[in-house]
Structure formats: C-alpha cells, structure tokens
Tab-separated table of C-alpha atoms and ligand atoms in Angstrom:
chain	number	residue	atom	x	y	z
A	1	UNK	CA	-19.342	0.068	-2.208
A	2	UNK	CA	-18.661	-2.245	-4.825
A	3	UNK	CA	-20.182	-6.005	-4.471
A	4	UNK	CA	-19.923	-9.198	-6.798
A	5	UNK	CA	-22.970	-9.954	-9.179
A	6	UNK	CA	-22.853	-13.030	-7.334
A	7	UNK	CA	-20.695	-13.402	-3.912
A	8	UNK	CA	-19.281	-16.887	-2.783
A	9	UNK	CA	-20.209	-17.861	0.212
A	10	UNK	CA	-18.064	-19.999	2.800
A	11	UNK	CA	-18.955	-23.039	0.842
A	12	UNK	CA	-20.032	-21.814	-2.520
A	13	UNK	CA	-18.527	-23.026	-5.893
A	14	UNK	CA	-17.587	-20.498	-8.458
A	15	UNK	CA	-20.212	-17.787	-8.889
A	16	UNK	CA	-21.908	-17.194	-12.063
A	17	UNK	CA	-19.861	-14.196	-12.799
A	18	UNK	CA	-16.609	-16.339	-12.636
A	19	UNK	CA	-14.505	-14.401	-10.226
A	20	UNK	CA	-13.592	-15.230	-6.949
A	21	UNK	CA	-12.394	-13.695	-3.855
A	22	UNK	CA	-8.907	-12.734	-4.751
A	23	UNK	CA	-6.808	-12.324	-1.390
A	24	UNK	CA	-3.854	-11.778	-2.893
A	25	UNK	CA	-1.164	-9.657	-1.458
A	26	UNK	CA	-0.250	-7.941	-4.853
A	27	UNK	CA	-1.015	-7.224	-7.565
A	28	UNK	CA	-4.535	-7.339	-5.287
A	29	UNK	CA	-8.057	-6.653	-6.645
A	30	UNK	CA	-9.654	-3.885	-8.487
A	31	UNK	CA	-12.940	-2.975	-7.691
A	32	UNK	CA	-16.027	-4.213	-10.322
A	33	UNK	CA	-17.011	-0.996	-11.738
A	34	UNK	CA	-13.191	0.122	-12.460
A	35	UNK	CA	-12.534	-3.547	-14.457
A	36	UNK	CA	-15.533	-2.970	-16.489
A	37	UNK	CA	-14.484	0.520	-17.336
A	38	UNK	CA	-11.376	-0.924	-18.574
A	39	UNK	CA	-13.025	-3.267	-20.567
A	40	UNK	CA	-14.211	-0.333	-22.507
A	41	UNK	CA	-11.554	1.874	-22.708
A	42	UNK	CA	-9.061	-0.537	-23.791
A	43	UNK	CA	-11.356	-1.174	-26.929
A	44	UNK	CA	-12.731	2.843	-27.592
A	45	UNK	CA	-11.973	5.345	-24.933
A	46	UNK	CA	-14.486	7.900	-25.059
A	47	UNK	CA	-15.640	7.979	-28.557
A	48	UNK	CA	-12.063	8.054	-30.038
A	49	UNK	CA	-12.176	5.095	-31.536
A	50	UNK	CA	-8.581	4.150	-30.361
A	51	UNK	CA	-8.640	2.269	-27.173
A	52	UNK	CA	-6.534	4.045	-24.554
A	53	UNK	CA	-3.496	1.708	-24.972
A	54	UNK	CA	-2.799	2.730	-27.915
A	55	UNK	CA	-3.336	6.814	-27.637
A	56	UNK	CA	0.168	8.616	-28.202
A	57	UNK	CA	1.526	9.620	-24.470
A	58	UNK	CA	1.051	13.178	-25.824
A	59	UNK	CA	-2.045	13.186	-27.207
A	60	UNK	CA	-5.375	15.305	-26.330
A	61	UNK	CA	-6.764	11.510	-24.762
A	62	UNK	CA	-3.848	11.076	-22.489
A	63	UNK	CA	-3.621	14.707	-21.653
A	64	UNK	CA	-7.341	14.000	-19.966
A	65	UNK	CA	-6.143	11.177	-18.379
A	66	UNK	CA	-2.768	12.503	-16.915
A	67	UNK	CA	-4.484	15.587	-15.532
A	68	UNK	CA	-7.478	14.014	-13.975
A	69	UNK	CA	-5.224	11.352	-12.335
A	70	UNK	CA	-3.278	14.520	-10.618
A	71	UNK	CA	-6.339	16.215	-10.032
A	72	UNK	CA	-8.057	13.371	-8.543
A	73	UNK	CA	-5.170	12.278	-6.694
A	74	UNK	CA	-4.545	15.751	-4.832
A	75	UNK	CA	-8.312	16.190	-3.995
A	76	UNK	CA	-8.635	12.662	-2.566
A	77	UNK	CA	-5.633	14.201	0.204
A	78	UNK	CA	-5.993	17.838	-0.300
A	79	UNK	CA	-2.522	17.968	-1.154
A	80	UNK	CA	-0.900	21.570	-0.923
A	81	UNK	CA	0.536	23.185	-3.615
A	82	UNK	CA	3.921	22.718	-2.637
A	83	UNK	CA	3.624	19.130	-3.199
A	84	UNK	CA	4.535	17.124	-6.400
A	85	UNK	CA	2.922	13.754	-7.525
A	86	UNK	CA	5.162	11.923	-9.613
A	87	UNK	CA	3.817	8.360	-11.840
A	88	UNK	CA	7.346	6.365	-11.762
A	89	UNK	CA	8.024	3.337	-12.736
A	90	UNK	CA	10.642	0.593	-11.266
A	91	UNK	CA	7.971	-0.690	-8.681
A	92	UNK	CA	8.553	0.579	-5.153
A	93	UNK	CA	11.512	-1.344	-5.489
A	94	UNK	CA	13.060	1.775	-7.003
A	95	UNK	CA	12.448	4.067	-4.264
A	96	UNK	CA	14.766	2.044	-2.505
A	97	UNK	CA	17.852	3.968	-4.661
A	98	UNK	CA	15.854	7.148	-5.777
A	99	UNK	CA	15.265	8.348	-2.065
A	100	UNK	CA	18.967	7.755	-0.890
A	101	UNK	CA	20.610	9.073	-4.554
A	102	UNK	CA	18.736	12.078	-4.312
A	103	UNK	CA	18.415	12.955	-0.718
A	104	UNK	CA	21.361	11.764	1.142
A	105	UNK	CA	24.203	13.287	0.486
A	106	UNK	CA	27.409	9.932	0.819
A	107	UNK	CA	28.819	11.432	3.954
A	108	UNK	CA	25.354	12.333	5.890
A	109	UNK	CA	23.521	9.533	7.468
A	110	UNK	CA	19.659	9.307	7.406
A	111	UNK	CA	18.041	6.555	9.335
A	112	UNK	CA	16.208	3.332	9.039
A	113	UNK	CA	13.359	2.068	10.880
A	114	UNK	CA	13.010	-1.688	9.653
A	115	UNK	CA	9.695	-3.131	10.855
A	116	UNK	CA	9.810	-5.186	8.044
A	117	UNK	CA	11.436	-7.393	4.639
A	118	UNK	CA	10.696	-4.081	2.400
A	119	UNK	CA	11.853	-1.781	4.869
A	120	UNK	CA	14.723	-4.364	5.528
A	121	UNK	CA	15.545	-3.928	1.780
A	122	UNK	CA	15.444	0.202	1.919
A	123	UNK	CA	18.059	0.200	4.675
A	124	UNK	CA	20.150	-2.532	2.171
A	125	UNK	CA	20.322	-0.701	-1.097
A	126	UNK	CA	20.583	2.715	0.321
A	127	UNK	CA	24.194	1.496	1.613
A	128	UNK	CA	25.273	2.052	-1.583
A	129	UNK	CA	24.815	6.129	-0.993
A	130	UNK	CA	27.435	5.769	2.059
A	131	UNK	CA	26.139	6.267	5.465
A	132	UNK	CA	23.051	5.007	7.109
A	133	UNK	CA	21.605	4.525	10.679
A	134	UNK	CA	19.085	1.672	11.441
A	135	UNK	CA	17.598	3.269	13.942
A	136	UNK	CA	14.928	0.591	15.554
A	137	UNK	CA	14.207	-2.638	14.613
A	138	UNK	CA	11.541	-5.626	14.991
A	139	UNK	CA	13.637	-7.895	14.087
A	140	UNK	CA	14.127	-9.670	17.692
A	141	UNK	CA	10.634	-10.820	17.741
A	142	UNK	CA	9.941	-12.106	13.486
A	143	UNK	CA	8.470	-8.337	12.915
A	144	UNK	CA	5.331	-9.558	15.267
A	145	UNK	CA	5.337	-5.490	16.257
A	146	UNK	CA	6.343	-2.112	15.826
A	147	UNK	CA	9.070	-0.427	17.663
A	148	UNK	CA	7.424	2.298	20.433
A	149	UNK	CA	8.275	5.981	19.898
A	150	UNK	CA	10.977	5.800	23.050
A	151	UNK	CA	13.174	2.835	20.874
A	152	UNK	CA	13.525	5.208	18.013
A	153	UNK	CA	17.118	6.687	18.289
A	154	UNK	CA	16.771	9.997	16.019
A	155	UNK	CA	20.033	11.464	14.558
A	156	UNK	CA	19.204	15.229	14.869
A	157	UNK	CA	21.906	15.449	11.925
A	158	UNK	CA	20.055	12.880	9.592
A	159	UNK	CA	18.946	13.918	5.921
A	160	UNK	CA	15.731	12.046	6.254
A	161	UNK	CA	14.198	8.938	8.679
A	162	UNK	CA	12.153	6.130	6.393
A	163	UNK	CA	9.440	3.373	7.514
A	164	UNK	CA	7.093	1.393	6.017
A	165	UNK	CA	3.846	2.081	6.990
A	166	UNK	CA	2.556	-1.089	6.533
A	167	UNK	CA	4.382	-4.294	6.558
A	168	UNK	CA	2.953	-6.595	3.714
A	169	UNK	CA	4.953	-9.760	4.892
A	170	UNK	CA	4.384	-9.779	8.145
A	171	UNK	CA	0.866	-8.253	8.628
A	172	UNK	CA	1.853	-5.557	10.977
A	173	UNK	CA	0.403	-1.721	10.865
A	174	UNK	CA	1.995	1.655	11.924
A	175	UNK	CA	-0.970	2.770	14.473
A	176	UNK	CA	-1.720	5.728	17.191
A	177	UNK	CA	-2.335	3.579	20.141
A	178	UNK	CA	-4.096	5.389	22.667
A	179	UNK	CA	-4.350	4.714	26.216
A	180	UNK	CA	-3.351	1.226	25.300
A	181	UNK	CA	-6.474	1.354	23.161
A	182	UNK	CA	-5.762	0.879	19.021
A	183	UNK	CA	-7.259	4.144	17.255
A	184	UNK	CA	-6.474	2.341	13.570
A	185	UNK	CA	-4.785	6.353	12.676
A	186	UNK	CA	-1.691	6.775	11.393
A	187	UNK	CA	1.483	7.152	13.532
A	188	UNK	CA	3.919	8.818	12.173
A	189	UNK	CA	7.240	8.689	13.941
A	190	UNK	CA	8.591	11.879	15.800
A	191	UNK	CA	11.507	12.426	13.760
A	192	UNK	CA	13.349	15.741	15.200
A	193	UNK	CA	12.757	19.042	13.464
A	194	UNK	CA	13.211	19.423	10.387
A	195	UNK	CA	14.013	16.181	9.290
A	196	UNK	CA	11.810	14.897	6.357
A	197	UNK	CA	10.091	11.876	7.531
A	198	UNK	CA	9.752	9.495	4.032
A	199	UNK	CA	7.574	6.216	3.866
A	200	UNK	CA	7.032	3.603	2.046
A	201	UNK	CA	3.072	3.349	1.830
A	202	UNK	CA	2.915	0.910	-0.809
A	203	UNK	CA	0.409	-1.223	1.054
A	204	UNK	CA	-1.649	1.052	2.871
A	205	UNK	CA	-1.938	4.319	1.253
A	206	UNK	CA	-5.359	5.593	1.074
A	207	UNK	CA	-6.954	2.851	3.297
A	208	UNK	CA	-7.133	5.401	6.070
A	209	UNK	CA	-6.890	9.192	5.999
A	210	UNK	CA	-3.578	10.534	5.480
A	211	UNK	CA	-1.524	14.298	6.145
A	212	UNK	CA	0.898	14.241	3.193
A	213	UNK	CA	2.384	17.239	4.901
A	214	UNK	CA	3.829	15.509	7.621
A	215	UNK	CA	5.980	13.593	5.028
A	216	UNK	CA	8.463	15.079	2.864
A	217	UNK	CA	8.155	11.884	0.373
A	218	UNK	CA	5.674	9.397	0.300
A	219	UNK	CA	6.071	6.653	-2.576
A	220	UNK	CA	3.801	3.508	-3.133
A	221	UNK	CA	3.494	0.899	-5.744
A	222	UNK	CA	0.328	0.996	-7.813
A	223	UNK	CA	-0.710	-2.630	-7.452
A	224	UNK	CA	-2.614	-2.907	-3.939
A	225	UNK	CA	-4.169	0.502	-3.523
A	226	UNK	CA	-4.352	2.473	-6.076
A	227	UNK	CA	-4.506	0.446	-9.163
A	228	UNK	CA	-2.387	-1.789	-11.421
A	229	UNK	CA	1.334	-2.802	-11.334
A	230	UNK	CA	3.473	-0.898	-14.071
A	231	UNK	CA	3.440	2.435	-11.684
A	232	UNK	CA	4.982	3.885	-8.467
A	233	UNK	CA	2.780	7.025	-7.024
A	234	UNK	CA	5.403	9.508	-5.759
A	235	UNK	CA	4.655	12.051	-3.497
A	236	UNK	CA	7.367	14.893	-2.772
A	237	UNK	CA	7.834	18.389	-1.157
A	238	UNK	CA	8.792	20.934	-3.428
A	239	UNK	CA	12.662	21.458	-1.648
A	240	UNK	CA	13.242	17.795	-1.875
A	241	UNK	CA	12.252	17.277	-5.428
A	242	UNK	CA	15.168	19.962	-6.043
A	243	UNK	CA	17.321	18.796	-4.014
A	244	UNK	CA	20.585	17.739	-5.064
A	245	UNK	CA	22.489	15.183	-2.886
A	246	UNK	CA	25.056	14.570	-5.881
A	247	UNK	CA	24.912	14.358	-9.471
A	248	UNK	CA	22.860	12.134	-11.035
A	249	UNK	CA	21.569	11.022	-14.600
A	250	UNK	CA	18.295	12.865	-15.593
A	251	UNK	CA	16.251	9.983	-15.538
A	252	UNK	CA	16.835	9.394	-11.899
A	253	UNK	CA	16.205	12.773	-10.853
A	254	UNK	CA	12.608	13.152	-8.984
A	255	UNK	CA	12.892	16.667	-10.621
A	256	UNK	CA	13.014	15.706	-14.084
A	257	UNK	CA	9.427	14.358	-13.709
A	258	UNK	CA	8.253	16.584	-11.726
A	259	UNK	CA	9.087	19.892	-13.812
A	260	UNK	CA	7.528	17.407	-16.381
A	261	UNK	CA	4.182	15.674	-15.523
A	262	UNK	CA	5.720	12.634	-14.849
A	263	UNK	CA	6.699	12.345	-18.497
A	264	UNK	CA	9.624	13.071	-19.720
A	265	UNK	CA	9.800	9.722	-21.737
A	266	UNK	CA	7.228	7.756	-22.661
A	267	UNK	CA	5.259	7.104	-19.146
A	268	UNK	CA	3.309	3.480	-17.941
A	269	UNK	CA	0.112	4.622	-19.659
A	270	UNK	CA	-2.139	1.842	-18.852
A	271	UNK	CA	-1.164	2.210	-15.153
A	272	UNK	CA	-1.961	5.840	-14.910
A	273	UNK	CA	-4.726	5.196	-16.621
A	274	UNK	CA	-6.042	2.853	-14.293
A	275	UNK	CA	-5.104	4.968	-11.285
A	276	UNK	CA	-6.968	7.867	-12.536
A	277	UNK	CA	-10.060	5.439	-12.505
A	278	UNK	CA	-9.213	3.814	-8.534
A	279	UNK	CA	-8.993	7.840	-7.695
A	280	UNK	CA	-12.891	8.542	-9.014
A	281	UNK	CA	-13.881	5.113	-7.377
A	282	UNK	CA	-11.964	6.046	-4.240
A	283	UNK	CA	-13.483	9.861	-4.421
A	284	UNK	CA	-17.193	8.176	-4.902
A	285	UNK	CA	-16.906	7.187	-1.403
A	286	UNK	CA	-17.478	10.625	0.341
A	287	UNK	CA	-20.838	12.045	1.098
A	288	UNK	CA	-21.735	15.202	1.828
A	289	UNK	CA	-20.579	15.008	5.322
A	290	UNK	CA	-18.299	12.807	5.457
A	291	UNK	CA	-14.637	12.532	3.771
A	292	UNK	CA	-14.337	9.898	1.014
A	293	UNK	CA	-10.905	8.437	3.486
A	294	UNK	CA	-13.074	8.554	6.691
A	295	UNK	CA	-15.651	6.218	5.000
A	296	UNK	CA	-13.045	3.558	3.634
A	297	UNK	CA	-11.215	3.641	6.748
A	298	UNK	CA	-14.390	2.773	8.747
A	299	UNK	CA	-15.403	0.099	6.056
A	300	UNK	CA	-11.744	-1.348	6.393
A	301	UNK	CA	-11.632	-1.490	10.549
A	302	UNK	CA	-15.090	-3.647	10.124
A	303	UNK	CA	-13.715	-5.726	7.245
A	304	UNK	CA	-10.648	-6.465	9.181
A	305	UNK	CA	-12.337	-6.849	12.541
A	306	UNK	CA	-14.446	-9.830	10.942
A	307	UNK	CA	-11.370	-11.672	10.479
A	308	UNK	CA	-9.662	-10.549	13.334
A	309	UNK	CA	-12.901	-11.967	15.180
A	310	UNK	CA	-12.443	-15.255	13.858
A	311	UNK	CA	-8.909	-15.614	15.074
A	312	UNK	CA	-9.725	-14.541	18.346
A	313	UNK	CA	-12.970	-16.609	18.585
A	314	UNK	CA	-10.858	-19.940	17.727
A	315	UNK	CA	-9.845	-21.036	21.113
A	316	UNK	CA	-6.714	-20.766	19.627
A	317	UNK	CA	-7.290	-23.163	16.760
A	318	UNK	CA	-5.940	-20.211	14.228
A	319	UNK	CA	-2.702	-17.700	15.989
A	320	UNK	CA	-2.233	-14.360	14.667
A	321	UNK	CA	1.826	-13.169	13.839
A	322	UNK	CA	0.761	-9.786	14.588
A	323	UNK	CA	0.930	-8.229	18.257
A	324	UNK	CA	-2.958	-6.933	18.784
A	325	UNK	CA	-1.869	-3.098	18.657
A	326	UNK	CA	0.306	-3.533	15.153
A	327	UNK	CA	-2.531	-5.671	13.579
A	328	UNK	CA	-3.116	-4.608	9.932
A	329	UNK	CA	-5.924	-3.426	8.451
A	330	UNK	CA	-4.856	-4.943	4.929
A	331	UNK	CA	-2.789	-7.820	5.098
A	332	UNK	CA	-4.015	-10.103	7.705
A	333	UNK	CA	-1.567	-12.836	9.182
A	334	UNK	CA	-2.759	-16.294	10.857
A	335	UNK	CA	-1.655	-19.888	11.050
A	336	UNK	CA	-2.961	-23.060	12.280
A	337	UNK	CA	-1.581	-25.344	15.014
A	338	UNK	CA	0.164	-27.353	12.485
A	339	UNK	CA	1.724	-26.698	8.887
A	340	UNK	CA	-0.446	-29.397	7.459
A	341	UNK	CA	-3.565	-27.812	8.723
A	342	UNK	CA	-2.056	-24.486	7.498
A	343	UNK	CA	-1.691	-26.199	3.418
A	344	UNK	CA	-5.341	-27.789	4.220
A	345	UNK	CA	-6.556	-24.475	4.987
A	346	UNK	CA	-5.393	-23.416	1.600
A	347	UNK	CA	-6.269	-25.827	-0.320
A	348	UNK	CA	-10.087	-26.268	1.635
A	349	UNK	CA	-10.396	-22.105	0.900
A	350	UNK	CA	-9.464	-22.808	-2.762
A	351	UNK	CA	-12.418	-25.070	-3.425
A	352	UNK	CA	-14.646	-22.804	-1.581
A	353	UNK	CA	-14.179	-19.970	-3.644
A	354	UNK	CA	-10.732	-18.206	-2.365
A	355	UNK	CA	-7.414	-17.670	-3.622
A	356	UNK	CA	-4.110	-15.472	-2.666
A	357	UNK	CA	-4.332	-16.847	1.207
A	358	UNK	CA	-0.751	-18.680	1.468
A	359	UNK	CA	1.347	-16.800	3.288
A	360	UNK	CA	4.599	-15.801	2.770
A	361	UNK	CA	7.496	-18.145	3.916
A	362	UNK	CA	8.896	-15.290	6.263
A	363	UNK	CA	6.060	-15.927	8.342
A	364	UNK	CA	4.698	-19.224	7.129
A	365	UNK	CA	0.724	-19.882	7.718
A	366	UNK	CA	-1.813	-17.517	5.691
A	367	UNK	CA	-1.757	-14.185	4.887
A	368	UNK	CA	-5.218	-12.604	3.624
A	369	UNK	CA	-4.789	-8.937	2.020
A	370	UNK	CA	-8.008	-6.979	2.011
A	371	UNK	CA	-7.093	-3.793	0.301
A	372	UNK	CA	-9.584	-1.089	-0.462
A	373	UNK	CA	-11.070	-3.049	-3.090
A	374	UNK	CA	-12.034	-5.822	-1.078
A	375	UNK	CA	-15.597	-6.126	-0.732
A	376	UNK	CA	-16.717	-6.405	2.886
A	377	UNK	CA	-18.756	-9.707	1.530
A	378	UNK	CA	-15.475	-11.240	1.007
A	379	UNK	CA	-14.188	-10.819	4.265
A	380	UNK	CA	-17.275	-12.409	5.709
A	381	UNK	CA	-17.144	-15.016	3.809
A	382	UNK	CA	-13.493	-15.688	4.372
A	383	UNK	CA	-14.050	-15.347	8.394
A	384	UNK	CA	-17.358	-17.805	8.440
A	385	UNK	CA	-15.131	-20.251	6.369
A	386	UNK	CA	-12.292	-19.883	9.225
A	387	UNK	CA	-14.867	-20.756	11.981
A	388	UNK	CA	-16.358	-23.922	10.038
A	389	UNK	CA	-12.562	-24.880	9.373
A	390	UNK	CA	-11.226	-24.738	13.292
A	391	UNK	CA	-14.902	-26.072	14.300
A	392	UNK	CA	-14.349	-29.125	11.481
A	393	UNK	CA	-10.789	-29.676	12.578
A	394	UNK	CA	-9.603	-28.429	15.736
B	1	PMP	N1	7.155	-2.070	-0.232
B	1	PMP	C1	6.078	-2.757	0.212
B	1	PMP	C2	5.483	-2.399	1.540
B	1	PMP	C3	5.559	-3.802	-0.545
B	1	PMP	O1	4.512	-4.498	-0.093
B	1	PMP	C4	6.152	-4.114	-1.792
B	1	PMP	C5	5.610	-5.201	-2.689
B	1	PMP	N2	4.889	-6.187	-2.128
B	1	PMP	C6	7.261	-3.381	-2.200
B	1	PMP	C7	7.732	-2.366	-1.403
B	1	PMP	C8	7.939	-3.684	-3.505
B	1	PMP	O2	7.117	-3.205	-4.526
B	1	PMP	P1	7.422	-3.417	-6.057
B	1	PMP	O3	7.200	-4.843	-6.343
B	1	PMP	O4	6.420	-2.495	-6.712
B	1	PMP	O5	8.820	-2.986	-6.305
C-alpha cells in the first residue's frame, strides 16, 4: 500500500514532502509510486531519450504502453474475449450521447435509473435519441438512497437499462444488502433477459471486485480510479460495439475504436499512459491467494468505516446524507449542525493538512472522496480530526 514519506496528522502542518491529503472528488489522487514514475517518464521513458509526451502515438514506445494498458486492464477483471476496452475521450460526460446514439434505436425506449446528478444528466441528453423511460428515482428524498429492486419498473422491450454505480454528489453506493446487513458487493439491477445492463462506474470502478459480464457497457472517467483526466475507460460487449442504432459519423462509433485500439486519431497519450501505470499499481495488490480487487476492497471498507465511525460516534454533532445501507465507500458525505460550523470545518481541516472536503452545493456540508489511492493514513487522520472538531465545538 502506498504511504506518504511523511503523513499529516490531525493537527500537523505541511509535511516535509509537501503534499497533503488531497480529498478531492476529481481529478482525486494518484498513488506515490505512480507520480514518481511519471516524473521520469515525462523526462526519458525507458532509455529513449524522448519523454513519453512527446513519443509519436504510433511509435514502438506507445505501442508498449497501449498494449500493456489493455493487457493490464483485462487481467485486473479477467475480462473475456468478447469484450472490448476502448480509451475515449470527452470525459464520462460523453457517454451520456455515445450510449443512446449507438444503442437506442429513436423509436425504442431504454430506461433510466437516476440515483443521482450524473445519472440525472444520462437520462437528459439521451432525450435527444427519442424515447426514454426513467424507471426509479431517488429524487423524493435529495438522493439520500437507492431505489430497492421491487421500485425498478423494467420495460421487457428496452434496448438497454443505465445506473450509476456510485453517486459522486451525493455519497451514495449501489450495494447487495443482505439480510438487512450491508455486504459492500456490487448490486447490479435485475434488468429482464436480455437486456444489456450499462453503468456509469466513473467513481467506483475497481474499488471493489467487479463481473464485467454482467454489463454489456461499462464506461468511467479516468480521473478518480484509474488515473488522470484526459480519458474515458470504455468497456463493451462485442454485439454492442457493432451495433448500429442509426447512422452515425465514424468518430462517434464505439466500433471505430474498437476495430482500432482505441486509436483511430491521435489518442489522450498521457492519460493512457498513466492508466497503464494505476493498472500495475492496482495489479501489485494481489498475493498469491488473494485477488488484487479483494484486497483493495477490504482496505477501502476499513478506510471508509474510520470515517463512517466518526460520524456515528458524534452524538450527532456531524449527520451523514447517505441512508446507512447506500453509504459509499469513496465519496463520503457529512455536515455539521450548522452551515457555519460546516465552512469552519473546512477551513480548520485546511490548516491541518486537508484539502478537497467542501461538499458539493447539491448536498451542502463536506464531501471526503477516498478513492483507491487514498492512503488508509489519510482517512485516519481525517476521522481523528472530525472527533477533536465535534469534541472542540459541539
Ligand atoms: N459520472 C460520474 C459518476 C461522475 O462522478 C462524473 C464526474 N465527477 C461524471 C460522470 C462526469 O465525468 P467527466 O467530467 O469525465 O465528464
């Protein structure tokens, strides 16, 4: 696991290596040992004496690079064959027209699950392709939960059903909730046969192990997860990436990068680049027994659950948006009992050493992401800060 030289503690000033905790909801951290890798490679990348920035998109360098990136990518999932990965670019945002232009025919409906602003946005733009159902919602209570399997109102007829996974805004998490008891799995939502499920997992993807072949298209900006902004990770059956719900322009075609490695044009180098390096560091996490998904997935639960503990253990100084069973495991939402506690939080955690904690406005309060790269020292930190805060001023 990857630690700071020096860590901050709940009252430490900036460490000798100059970086703080970084809770930022986006672009979020990188892990140590991949930002010092970069270092490198942006100066010489192995030997060449070009740094990798400037290596033609064709060249023997960034032939390495793409292929390891798939490579690395496909082991970290064991993704069939029948599956493409796709680098886009656009941001997630994108997704938001690809999926609809290419798999929903105008006069065929497919249907919405909004648990969320991004998801909210998905159902938007894909009303330009004609026809969509929103199926559930969580609207009714500020996104505080996820809609239960029962509220889901399938059309047998759809061309595909989307969700987000993971709701960045609002803090909430799709999760198998067992005997009222939170397993921190994935749910997936029962969509009926043969309908392609397809989900935004911009914000959790590989925090937690994952069946890409329950999905028929799994997309997820780069930034959070799986490395820096510039890409979109796009993961696609084989029938949809041919599939032809009307004509479109090659370059908005999932199949023109996937009959071409993602590069048809010139492709967001750096950002693959960087991937390919957050797949080895993800990868490094397995052990001989255990799966490298399994291990971050454990190390994410206790990360979360430190912060998690401190809202619960406040005597309700500090409320949590999310309903217990929908809690994230990455983007953590909490507020004070009043808005000028919430900006003294802030500013307080600033001083001490931690930055990216003001929430967003949909939700008001804080809002502390602790993606993969998050060291679990951070978390502690931030969650024996919380206690001396509501001790000092509740
Ligand atoms: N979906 C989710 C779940 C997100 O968190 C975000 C960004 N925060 C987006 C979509 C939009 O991503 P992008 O900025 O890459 O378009």
């Amino acid at each position: 696991m990857t630690t700071f030289a020096a860590a901050p503690s709940a009252s430490a000033t900036k460490p000798a290596s100059g970086r703080i905790f970084n809770f930022s909801a986006g672009p979020g951290c990188l892990p140590d040992e991949v930002l010092q890798q970069i270092r490198e490679d942006v100066w010489n990348i192995g030997g060449s004496g070009i740094g990798i920035l400037e290596h033609s998109h064709r060249g023997k360098v960034f032939d390495k690079v793409l292929a390891e990136a798939f490579d690395d990518f496909r082991k970290i999932s064991n993704l069939p064959k029948n599956y493409h990965v796709l680098f886009l670019t656009g941001g997630a945002t994108a997704q938001n027209y690809m999926v609809p232009a290419n798999l929903k025919p105008q006069d065929q409906t497919a249907d919405y699950i909004t648990t969320g602003y991004w998801a909210e946005k998905s159902l938007e733009q894909a009303k330009f392709y004609g026809t969509v159902s929103e199926i559930a919602t969580s609207k009714d209570k500020n996104h505080s939960y996820i809609p239960a399997e029962s509220a889901c109102k399938y059309n047998s007829n759809a061309a595909y059903v989307h969700y987000c996974s993971n709701n960045t805004i609002y803090g909430t998490e799709w999760h198998d909730v067992v005997n009222g008891q939170n397993t921190w799995n994935q749910r997936i939502p029962q969509a009926p046969a043969g309908v392609p499920i397809v989900c935004d997992m911009s914000s959790d993807i590989y925090s937690r192990p994952v069946d890409f072949t329950k999905f028929g298209l799994v997309y997820a900006g780069a930034q959070k997860n799986l490395g820096a902004a510039g890409t979109t990770v796009v993961v696609i059956r084989d029938d949809l990436a041919t599939k032809k719900a009307r004509e479109l322009p090659l370059m908005l075609q999932y199949n023109t990068f996937a009959k071409d490695e993602s590069r048809p044009n010139t492709p967001p180098v750096g950002a693959i680049y960087i991937c390919g390096l957050v797949f080895k560091w993800i990868l490094k996490h397995g052990t001989a027994n255990r799966h490298c998904l399994d291990v971050l997935q454990e190390l994410n639960i206790r990360k979360a659950g430190h912060v998690y503990a401190a809202i619960d253990g406040s005597k309700g100084f500090f409320k949590g948006h999310a309903e217990p069973n929908a809690r994230s495991m990455m983007n953590l939402t909490f507020r004070c009992p009043t808005p000028e506690l919430d900006d003294k939080f802030c500013k307080d955690a600033g001083t001490a050493g931690f930055d990216g904690l003001k929430g967003h406005r949909a939700t008001g309060g804080m809002r502390a992401s602790m993606y993969n790269a998050m060291p679990e020292a951070g978390c502690k930190a931030l969650a024996q800060f919380m206690a001396e805060f509501a001790r000092k001023n509740g």
